[in-house]
Amino acid sequence: MSEMNRGLLQQFPEQFSFTPVIQNRNSIPLQPVSVVLGGMGGSQFGGSFLRLIEPSTDVLIHRDYGVPAYGQKSTDTLFVASSYSGNTEEVLDFAARAYDKKYPLAAITGGGALRSFALERELPLIEIQKSSIPPRAAIGMQTIALAALLNKKQVLADLQSLTDTLSAQRIEEEGRALAQTLLKKIPLIYTSARNATLGYYWKIAMNESGKIPAFSNVLPEADHNEIEGFDGVGPVPPSSFHALFIRDPADHPRIRRRMDETADLFTKRGVSMSMLDIAGSTGAERYFGSAYQALATALMLAEGYGNESLATPLIDELKRRLGKGGGTMGGA
Ligand code: F6R
């Protein structure tokens, strides 16, 4: 593995030692009952991983301009604008609209215009440490920041212990093995519906860090439509795909059965497949462990194809074309 990629893998566990400081905390509802988090790409994952770890947390991820049309669920709904660079236009628009509507609003950012916006208006703000890890890998810091805003002490303790439990060496080996299986295939990632975010994280890791197409879907839904797409004569042979089923002990027992049966049907039609069990004694260990594995696999795949993994030139170019500054790391 290249020194740069190995460095990135080593920094992933280190981010869990991040100690968030909330500036201007007074306008946060004492006990927010729900959260609307505005964030794009890598900067949305604080909200979705917090919901994975604690499914009772009411978090809606808003990946668009403006605010959700239905507005505020209650006066105790906290709006959180999240952007690593602080310059993502959809998120700046979300923050401006939420502020205009006088919704309780906080910001999580590494700097840029979002930081200035929050400081000028004395909004609650957590500054995450911008470093050499790109936004899509900074999901630990983002989740810690959101858990701090919501005062979730147990989640914070579980997250902070990951600095010691995640092992860069083991993950590199696992990533290498899985990348060998996936090389020359288009990955199809399947999870349970409750873990849709995790599957999406695997997909975007393959896209952004691996620079290959990849797709994610959830069971049971895919069993009701997507599987038929592999039963006919199509533009590419079924052997072009590899179905990766991510199994979670927290899944409904029928999901496990569905994964087995779906995998069998796929195999009979020429789609190769593998099962990946996520493990750990806490939700934080299971979901961030799996995200770490996704990153390691994507980096190894990039190396297998000879692709550059860190920079995201297409994302940057698109941001430039749209007239907003894009950094060297897709918004960093
Ligand atoms: C780049 C990446 C992107 C960015 C996205 C939004 O590593 O993950 O998905 O996260 O373009 O930019 P930020 O995070 O700066 O708001």
Short mmCIF file of C-alpha atoms and ligand atoms in Angstrom, two decimals:
data_model
loop_
_atom_site.label_atom_id
_atom_site.label_comp_id
_atom_site.label_asym_id
_atom_site.label_seq_id
_atom_site.Cartn_x
_atom_site.Cartn_y
_atom_site.Cartn_z
CA MET A 1 0.00 0.00 0.00
CA SER A 2 1.29 3.50 -0.80
CA GLU A 3 2.58 5.63 2.08
CA MET A 4 -0.20 8.17 1.48
CA ASN A 5 -2.96 5.58 1.68
CA ARG A 6 -1.40 3.91 4.70
CA GLY A 7 -1.19 7.32 6.40
CA LEU A 8 -4.88 7.86 5.70
CA LEU A 9 -5.75 4.49 7.23
CA GLN A 10 -3.67 5.29 10.30
CA GLN A 11 -5.40 8.64 10.79
CA PHE A 12 -8.89 7.13 10.70
CA PRO A 13 -8.80 5.76 14.31
CA GLU A 14 -6.99 8.87 15.57
CA GLN A 15 -9.94 11.12 14.76
CA PHE A 16 -11.98 9.47 17.53
CA SER A 17 -9.84 11.24 20.13
CA PHE A 18 -11.35 14.53 18.90
CA THR A 19 -12.67 16.60 21.82
CA PRO A 20 -15.43 18.87 20.54
CA VAL A 21 -15.84 22.41 21.89
CA ILE A 22 -19.27 23.98 21.47
CA GLN A 23 -19.02 27.73 20.93
CA ASN A 24 -22.17 29.84 21.64
CA ARG A 25 -24.08 26.85 22.94
CA ASN A 26 -26.91 28.86 24.57
CA SER A 27 -29.39 28.75 21.67
CA ILE A 28 -29.48 24.93 21.44
CA PRO A 29 -32.78 23.50 22.75
CA LEU A 30 -32.02 21.85 26.09
CA GLN A 31 -33.13 18.43 24.88
CA PRO A 32 -33.62 18.54 21.09
CA VAL A 33 -36.34 16.03 20.18
CA SER A 34 -35.29 15.83 16.56
CA VAL A 35 -32.54 16.99 14.23
CA VAL A 36 -32.53 18.09 10.61
CA LEU A 37 -28.96 17.86 9.36
CA GLY A 38 -28.07 19.65 6.13
CA GLY A 39 -24.97 18.08 4.64
CA MET A 40 -23.72 16.78 1.30
CA GLY A 41 -21.45 13.87 0.41
CA GLY A 42 -19.00 13.01 3.17
CA SER A 43 -20.42 15.70 5.48
CA GLN A 44 -23.80 14.05 5.93
CA PHE A 45 -22.48 10.99 7.72
CA GLY A 46 -22.36 12.47 11.24
CA GLY A 47 -26.16 12.35 11.23
CA SER A 48 -26.60 9.01 9.58
CA PHE A 49 -23.94 7.19 11.64
CA LEU A 50 -25.38 8.61 14.86
CA ARG A 51 -28.75 7.17 13.82
CA LEU A 52 -27.09 3.82 13.07
CA ILE A 53 -25.54 3.67 16.53
CA GLU A 54 -28.68 4.90 18.27
CA PRO A 55 -31.66 4.15 15.99
CA SER A 56 -34.07 5.99 18.32
CA THR A 57 -32.36 9.31 17.45
CA ASP A 58 -34.71 11.27 15.22
CA VAL A 59 -32.37 12.63 12.53
CA LEU A 60 -33.46 13.65 9.08
CA ILE A 61 -30.66 14.13 6.57
CA HIS A 62 -31.39 16.97 4.15
CA ARG A 63 -29.21 16.63 1.04
CA ASP A 64 -30.48 19.57 -0.96
CA TYR A 65 -30.84 23.34 -1.11
CA GLY A 66 -33.25 25.03 1.30
CA VAL A 67 -34.92 23.32 4.24
CA PRO A 68 -37.49 20.48 4.21
CA ALA A 69 -40.84 21.70 2.91
CA TYR A 70 -42.69 20.61 6.03
CA GLY A 71 -40.52 22.95 8.13
CA GLN A 72 -39.99 22.26 11.80
CA LYS A 73 -41.36 19.10 13.41
CA SER A 74 -41.44 20.85 16.77
CA THR A 75 -39.90 23.93 18.37
CA ASP A 76 -37.31 21.55 19.79
CA THR A 77 -36.08 20.49 16.35
CA LEU A 78 -32.43 21.44 15.97
CA PHE A 79 -31.17 22.31 12.47
CA VAL A 80 -27.50 21.48 11.96
CA ALA A 81 -25.53 22.68 8.95
CA SER A 82 -22.58 20.35 8.36
CA SER A 83 -19.79 21.01 5.89
CA TYR A 84 -16.14 20.00 6.20
CA SER A 85 -14.93 22.79 3.91
CA GLY A 86 -17.66 25.19 5.01
CA ASN A 87 -18.10 26.23 1.39
CA THR A 88 -20.66 23.75 0.04
CA GLU A 89 -23.40 25.84 -1.54
CA GLU A 90 -26.33 23.53 -0.75
CA VAL A 91 -25.39 23.58 2.96
CA LEU A 92 -24.85 27.36 3.01
CA ASP A 93 -28.32 27.74 1.48
CA PHE A 94 -29.77 25.36 4.11
CA ALA A 95 -28.16 27.43 6.89
CA ALA A 96 -29.39 30.74 5.44
CA ARG A 97 -32.98 29.47 5.04
CA ALA A 98 -33.08 27.92 8.54
CA TYR A 99 -31.70 31.16 10.00
CA ASP A 100 -34.28 33.30 8.10
CA LYS A 101 -37.03 31.10 9.49
CA LYS A 102 -35.61 31.52 13.01
CA TYR A 103 -35.17 27.76 13.51
CA PRO A 104 -32.67 26.73 16.22
CA LEU A 105 -29.51 26.36 14.13
CA ALA A 106 -26.00 25.06 14.79
CA ALA A 107 -23.00 24.46 12.53
CA ILE A 108 -20.34 21.75 12.29
CA THR A 109 -17.50 22.76 10.01
CA GLY A 110 -13.78 22.88 9.37
CA GLY A 111 -13.91 26.57 8.34
CA GLY A 112 -14.92 28.54 5.24
CA ALA A 113 -18.08 30.59 4.78
CA LEU A 114 -20.14 28.41 7.14
CA ARG A 115 -17.78 29.17 10.02
CA SER A 116 -17.98 32.93 9.32
CA PHE A 117 -21.78 32.70 8.99
CA ALA A 118 -22.06 30.99 12.40
CA LEU A 119 -19.57 33.29 14.16
CA GLU A 120 -21.16 36.50 12.82
CA ARG A 121 -24.58 35.40 14.10
CA GLU A 122 -23.27 33.86 17.32
CA LEU A 123 -24.74 30.47 16.42
CA PRO A 124 -23.67 27.28 18.23
CA LEU A 125 -20.62 26.04 16.38
CA ILE A 126 -18.29 23.05 16.55
CA GLU A 127 -15.10 23.38 14.57
CA ILE A 128 -13.76 20.05 13.40
CA GLN A 129 -10.03 19.76 12.81
CA LYS A 130 -9.29 20.01 9.13
CA SER A 131 -6.39 17.70 8.43
CA SER A 132 -5.12 15.60 5.60
CA ILE A 133 -8.09 13.23 5.82
CA PRO A 134 -10.85 14.04 3.33
CA PRO A 135 -14.47 14.68 4.44
CA ARG A 136 -15.57 11.15 3.53
CA ALA A 137 -13.02 9.76 6.01
CA ALA A 138 -13.75 12.36 8.72
CA ILE A 139 -17.02 10.68 9.69
CA GLY A 140 -15.85 9.97 13.24
CA MET A 141 -15.22 13.64 14.03
CA GLN A 142 -18.56 14.60 12.49
CA THR A 143 -20.46 12.02 14.54
CA ILE A 144 -18.66 13.08 17.73
CA ALA A 145 -19.55 16.72 17.01
CA LEU A 146 -23.24 15.91 16.55
CA ALA A 147 -23.34 13.63 19.61
CA ALA A 148 -21.84 16.51 21.62
CA LEU A 149 -24.49 18.96 20.34
CA LEU A 150 -27.16 16.48 21.43
CA ASN A 151 -25.38 15.77 24.71
CA LYS A 152 -25.23 11.99 24.13
CA LYS A 153 -22.66 11.00 26.71
CA GLN A 154 -22.71 7.20 26.25
CA VAL A 155 -22.40 7.50 22.48
CA LEU A 156 -19.48 9.89 22.95
CA ALA A 157 -17.75 7.44 25.29
CA ASP A 158 -18.26 4.56 22.81
CA LEU A 159 -16.95 6.67 19.94
CA GLN A 160 -13.92 7.90 21.82
CA SER A 161 -12.88 4.33 22.70
CA LEU A 162 -12.53 3.53 18.97
CA THR A 163 -9.12 5.22 18.89
CA ASP A 164 -7.80 2.12 20.68
CA THR A 165 -10.00 -0.63 19.21
CA LEU A 166 -9.70 0.05 15.45
CA SER A 167 -6.53 -1.50 14.07
CA ALA A 168 -4.89 -0.03 10.98
CA GLN A 169 -2.81 -3.15 10.39
CA ARG A 170 -5.74 -5.58 10.51
CA ILE A 171 -7.88 -3.34 8.33
CA GLU A 172 -5.19 -3.10 5.67
CA GLU A 173 -5.05 -6.90 5.44
CA GLU A 174 -8.82 -7.23 5.28
CA GLY A 175 -9.03 -4.48 2.66
CA ARG A 176 -6.38 -6.17 0.53
CA ALA A 177 -8.21 -9.52 0.58
CA LEU A 178 -11.59 -8.02 -0.24
CA ALA A 179 -10.16 -5.82 -2.99
CA GLN A 180 -8.75 -8.96 -4.65
CA THR A 181 -12.27 -10.43 -4.72
CA LEU A 182 -13.77 -7.21 -6.10
CA LEU A 183 -11.11 -6.38 -8.68
CA LYS A 184 -12.52 -6.17 -12.24
CA LYS A 185 -16.08 -6.28 -10.88
CA ILE A 186 -18.74 -3.65 -10.31
CA PRO A 187 -19.60 -3.85 -6.59
CA LEU A 188 -23.26 -4.12 -5.61
CA ILE A 189 -23.56 -3.53 -1.88
CA TYR A 190 -26.58 -4.94 -0.05
CA THR A 191 -27.52 -4.25 3.57
CA SER A 192 -30.69 -4.39 5.62
CA ALA A 193 -32.91 -1.32 5.34
CA ARG A 194 -31.83 -0.21 8.82
CA ASN A 195 -28.22 -0.17 7.59
CA ALA A 196 -28.88 1.66 4.31
CA THR A 197 -26.42 4.38 5.33
CA LEU A 198 -23.66 1.85 5.84
CA GLY A 199 -24.24 0.39 2.36
CA TYR A 200 -24.23 3.92 0.96
CA TYR A 201 -20.95 4.61 2.76
CA TRP A 202 -19.41 1.52 1.10
CA LYS A 203 -20.71 2.72 -2.27
CA ILE A 204 -19.32 6.25 -1.96
CA ALA A 205 -15.98 4.89 -0.67
CA MET A 206 -15.70 2.81 -3.87
CA ASN A 207 -16.73 5.83 -6.00
CA GLU A 208 -14.65 8.56 -4.36
CA SER A 209 -11.60 6.67 -3.07
CA GLY A 210 -11.62 3.73 -5.50
CA LYS A 211 -12.72 5.81 -8.54
CA ILE A 212 -15.00 3.02 -9.79
CA PRO A 213 -18.76 2.73 -10.25
CA ALA A 214 -20.53 0.95 -7.38
CA PHE A 215 -24.13 0.74 -6.25
CA SER A 216 -25.94 0.05 -3.00
CA ASN A 217 -29.44 -1.16 -2.21
CA VAL A 218 -31.28 -2.67 0.71
CA LEU A 219 -33.17 -5.85 1.51
CA PRO A 220 -36.05 -6.62 1.56
CA GLU A 221 -36.76 -3.93 -1.08
CA ALA A 222 -34.26 -5.18 -3.70
CA ASP A 223 -35.88 -8.64 -3.52
CA HIS A 224 -39.04 -7.06 -4.89
CA ASN A 225 -37.52 -5.51 -8.02
CA GLU A 226 -33.74 -5.18 -8.49
CA ILE A 227 -33.00 -8.91 -8.62
CA GLU A 228 -35.02 -9.26 -11.85
CA GLY A 229 -32.41 -7.07 -13.56
CA PHE A 230 -30.02 -10.03 -13.48
CA ASP A 231 -32.33 -12.55 -15.12
CA GLY A 232 -32.33 -11.43 -18.73
CA VAL A 233 -29.98 -10.61 -21.55
CA GLY A 234 -28.64 -7.12 -20.84
CA PRO A 235 -25.90 -4.69 -21.82
CA VAL A 236 -23.24 -6.30 -19.61
CA PRO A 237 -22.91 -9.93 -18.47
CA PRO A 238 -23.93 -10.77 -14.86
CA SER A 239 -20.32 -11.82 -14.26
CA SER A 240 -19.38 -8.11 -14.39
CA PHE A 241 -20.91 -7.66 -10.93
CA HIS A 242 -20.04 -8.77 -7.44
CA ALA A 243 -22.76 -8.69 -4.79
CA LEU A 244 -21.45 -7.93 -1.32
CA PHE A 245 -23.95 -8.66 1.46
CA ILE A 246 -23.18 -6.88 4.73
CA ARG A 247 -24.63 -8.89 7.61
CA ASP A 248 -25.33 -7.35 11.00
CA PRO A 249 -26.26 -9.34 14.12
CA ALA A 250 -28.82 -6.57 14.82
CA ASP A 251 -30.69 -7.33 11.56
CA HIS A 252 -34.14 -8.97 11.58
CA PRO A 253 -33.66 -12.80 11.30
CA ARG A 254 -35.59 -12.89 8.01
CA ILE A 255 -33.05 -10.47 6.50
CA ARG A 256 -30.29 -13.04 7.04
CA ARG A 257 -32.43 -15.68 5.32
CA ARG A 258 -33.17 -13.25 2.48
CA MET A 259 -29.46 -12.53 2.02
CA ASP A 260 -28.72 -16.27 1.75
CA GLU A 261 -31.50 -16.90 -0.77
CA THR A 262 -30.77 -13.77 -2.82
CA ALA A 263 -27.07 -14.69 -2.92
CA ASP A 264 -27.95 -18.18 -4.12
CA LEU A 265 -30.16 -16.84 -6.92
CA PHE A 266 -27.41 -14.43 -7.94
CA THR A 267 -24.78 -17.19 -8.01
CA LYS A 268 -27.00 -19.34 -10.25
CA ARG A 269 -27.23 -16.42 -12.70
CA GLY A 270 -23.50 -15.77 -12.78
CA VAL A 271 -23.24 -12.83 -10.35
CA SER A 272 -20.43 -13.59 -7.90
CA MET A 273 -21.08 -12.81 -4.27
CA SER A 274 -19.63 -12.69 -0.78
CA MET A 275 -20.95 -12.26 2.74
CA LEU A 276 -19.35 -9.84 5.12
CA ASP A 277 -20.18 -10.04 8.83
CA ILE A 278 -19.81 -6.91 10.86
CA ALA A 279 -18.70 -7.47 14.43
CA GLY A 280 -18.03 -5.54 17.60
CA SER A 281 -19.30 -5.22 21.13
CA THR A 282 -20.93 -1.80 20.56
CA GLY A 283 -22.81 -0.26 17.64
CA ALA A 284 -19.95 2.23 17.32
CA GLU A 285 -17.46 -0.62 16.86
CA ARG A 286 -19.66 -2.46 14.37
CA TYR A 287 -20.56 0.46 12.10
CA PHE A 288 -17.33 2.42 12.18
CA GLY A 289 -15.39 -0.85 11.92
CA SER A 290 -17.30 -1.60 8.73
CA ALA A 291 -16.84 1.94 7.39
CA TYR A 292 -13.10 1.60 8.06
CA GLN A 293 -13.10 -1.68 6.12
CA ALA A 294 -14.90 0.08 3.25
CA LEU A 295 -12.23 2.75 3.14
CA ALA A 296 -9.38 0.21 3.25
CA THR A 297 -11.00 -1.87 0.49
CA ALA A 298 -11.55 1.22 -1.68
CA LEU A 299 -7.92 2.33 -1.25
CA MET A 300 -6.66 -1.14 -2.19
CA LEU A 301 -8.98 -1.22 -5.19
CA ALA A 302 -7.65 2.18 -6.31
CA GLU A 303 -4.14 0.77 -6.10
CA GLY A 304 -5.22 -2.36 -7.98
CA TYR A 305 -6.44 -0.21 -10.88
CA GLY A 306 -3.64 2.35 -10.59
CA ASN A 307 -6.08 5.12 -9.59
CA GLU A 308 -5.33 8.11 -7.38
CA SER A 309 -7.51 7.79 -4.29
CA LEU A 310 -7.33 11.00 -2.25
CA ALA A 311 -8.03 13.81 -4.73
CA THR A 312 -11.54 14.15 -6.19
CA PRO A 313 -10.95 16.20 -9.36
CA LEU A 314 -14.41 15.70 -10.89
CA ILE A 315 -16.17 16.87 -7.72
CA ASP A 316 -13.83 19.86 -7.54
CA GLU A 317 -14.31 20.70 -11.20
CA LEU A 318 -18.08 20.59 -10.85
CA LYS A 319 -17.92 22.89 -7.83
CA ARG A 320 -15.72 25.29 -9.81
CA ARG A 321 -18.09 25.21 -12.80
CA LEU A 322 -20.97 26.03 -10.47
CA GLY A 323 -19.01 29.00 -9.20
CA LYS A 324 -18.08 27.90 -5.69
CA GLY A 325 -14.58 27.11 -4.51
CA GLY A 326 -13.76 23.41 -4.48
CA GLY A 327 -10.64 22.31 -2.63
CA THR A 328 -8.07 19.75 -3.50
CA MET A 329 -9.91 16.98 -1.66
CA GLY A 330 -13.48 17.42 -2.89
CA GLY A 331 -14.43 20.26 -0.63
CA ALA A 332 -11.54 20.16 1.83
C1 F6R B 1 -14.79 14.58 -0.59
C2 F6R B 1 -16.13 14.21 -0.17
C3 F6R B 1 -17.28 14.98 -0.74
C4 F6R B 1 -17.60 16.23 0.08
C5 F6R B 1 -18.80 16.96 -0.50
C6 F6R B 1 -19.26 18.14 0.35
O1 F6R B 1 -13.87 13.84 0.17
O2 F6R B 1 -16.28 13.32 0.60
O3 F6R B 1 -18.36 14.10 -0.80
O4 F6R B 1 -17.86 15.85 1.42
O5 F6R B 1 -18.49 17.43 -1.77
O6 F6R B 1 -18.19 18.97 0.68
P1 F6R B 1 -17.96 19.37 2.20
O7 F6R B 1 -17.82 18.10 2.96
O8 F6R B 1 -16.74 20.21 2.22
O9 F6R B 1 -19.20 20.13 2.60
#
